[in-house]
Coordinates of C-alpha atoms in Angstrom, one line a residue:
M555 CA -89.9 242.4 37.0
A556 CA -93.6 242.7 37.6
D557 CA -94.0 239.4 36.0
E558 CA -91.9 237.7 38.7
G559 CA -93.9 239.3 41.4
R560 CA -97.2 238.2 39.9
N561 CA -96.1 234.7 39.4
G562 CA -94.9 234.6 43.1
T563 CA -98.4 235.6 44.0
D564 CA -100.3 233.2 41.7
D565 CA -98.2 230.4 43.3
L566 CA -98.9 231.6 46.8
D567 CA -102.7 231.7 46.2
K568 CA -102.5 228.2 44.7
R569 CA -100.7 226.8 47.7
I570 CA -103.2 228.6 49.8
A571 CA -106.1 227.0 47.8
D572 CA -104.6 223.6 47.9
A573 CA -104.1 223.9 51.7
K574 CA -107.7 225.0 52.3
A575 CA -109.0 222.2 50.1
A576 CA -106.8 219.6 52.1
H577 CA -107.9 221.0 55.4
M578 CA -111.7 220.8 54.3
Q579 CA -111.0 217.0 53.3
R580 CA -109.4 216.2 56.5
S581 CA -112.3 218.0 58.4
K582 CA -114.9 216.0 56.7
V583 CA -113.3 212.7 57.6
D584 CA -112.8 213.9 61.2
H585 CA -116.3 214.9 61.5
A586 CA -117.5 211.5 60.1
A587 CA -115.2 209.7 62.7
E588 CA -116.5 211.8 65.5
G589 CA -120.1 211.1 64.5
R590 CA -119.6 207.3 64.5
A591 CA -117.8 207.5 67.8
E592 CA -120.7 209.5 69.4
T593 CA -123.2 207.1 67.9
R594 CA -121.5 204.2 69.3
G595 CA -121.1 205.7 72.7
W596 CA -124.8 206.4 72.9
A597 CA -125.6 202.8 71.8
V598 CA -123.4 201.4 74.7
G599 CA -125.0 203.8 77.3
I600 CA -128.7 202.9 76.1
E601 CA -127.9 199.2 76.3
F602 CA -126.6 199.5 79.6
V603 CA -129.6 201.8 80.9
G604 CA -132.0 199.4 79.0
A605 CA -130.7 196.2 80.8
V606 CA -130.9 197.9 84.3
I607 CA -134.5 199.0 83.5
V608 CA -135.6 195.7 82.3
G609 CA -134.1 193.9 85.3
A610 CA -135.8 196.4 87.7
V611 CA -139.1 196.1 85.8
I612 CA -138.9 192.2 86.1
G613 CA -138.0 192.3 89.7
L614 CA -140.8 194.6 90.5
L615 CA -143.4 192.5 88.5
L616 CA -142.3 189.3 90.3
D617 CA -142.5 191.2 93.8
K618 CA -146.1 192.2 93.1
W619 CA -147.0 188.8 91.9
L620 CA -145.0 186.9 94.8
N621 CA -145.6 189.6 97.4
T622 CA -141.9 189.7 98.4
A623 CA -141.4 193.6 97.9
P624 CA -138.6 195.0 97.6
W625 CA -136.2 191.9 97.6
L626 CA -136.8 190.4 94.1
M627 CA -136.8 194.0 92.6
I628 CA -133.4 194.6 94.4
V629 CA -131.8 191.2 93.2
F630 CA -133.1 191.8 89.4
L631 CA -131.7 195.3 89.7
V632 CA -128.4 194.0 90.6
L633 CA -128.6 191.3 87.8
G634 CA -129.7 193.9 85.3
F635 CA -126.8 196.0 86.4
A636 CA -124.4 193.2 85.8
A637 CA -126.1 192.1 82.5
G638 CA -125.8 195.7 81.2
L639 CA -122.2 196.1 82.3
R640 CA -121.2 192.8 80.6
R641 CA -123.0 193.8 77.4
A642 CA -121.6 197.3 77.3
M643 CA -118.2 196.0 77.8
S644 CA -118.7 193.3 74.9
T645 CA -120.1 196.0 72.7
S646 CA -117.3 198.2 73.5
K647 CA -114.7 195.6 72.6
Q648 CA -116.5 194.9 69.4
F649 CA -116.2 198.5 68.5
D650 CA -112.5 198.6 69.4
T651 CA -111.8 195.6 67.1
D652 CA -113.9 197.3 64.3
L653 CA -111.7 200.4 64.7
T654 CA -108.5 198.5 64.5
T655 CA -109.6 196.7 61.3
D656 CA -110.8 199.8 59.7
R657 CA -107.3 201.4 59.6

């Protein structure tokens, strides 16, 4: 009778250990996927902000050179915003297609 109780405990211990191992494996995969998603999110944001800043700087330099302040800066700021938005959308679309092909 004591053997039956001990075997049941061993079986339970094995199932608990297996469940913990499976959970740890899933956690590692989930953390890796979260890290990739975060990196991709930062990449999209940095590309967008970079395009806006480059557009503003080009406009500012042209304004100083042509003495047309602030009109060219405004125009190039809007163009930089549009270029950044377009680039962010295309990068996001590329990331989405990468995610669907990885599965």
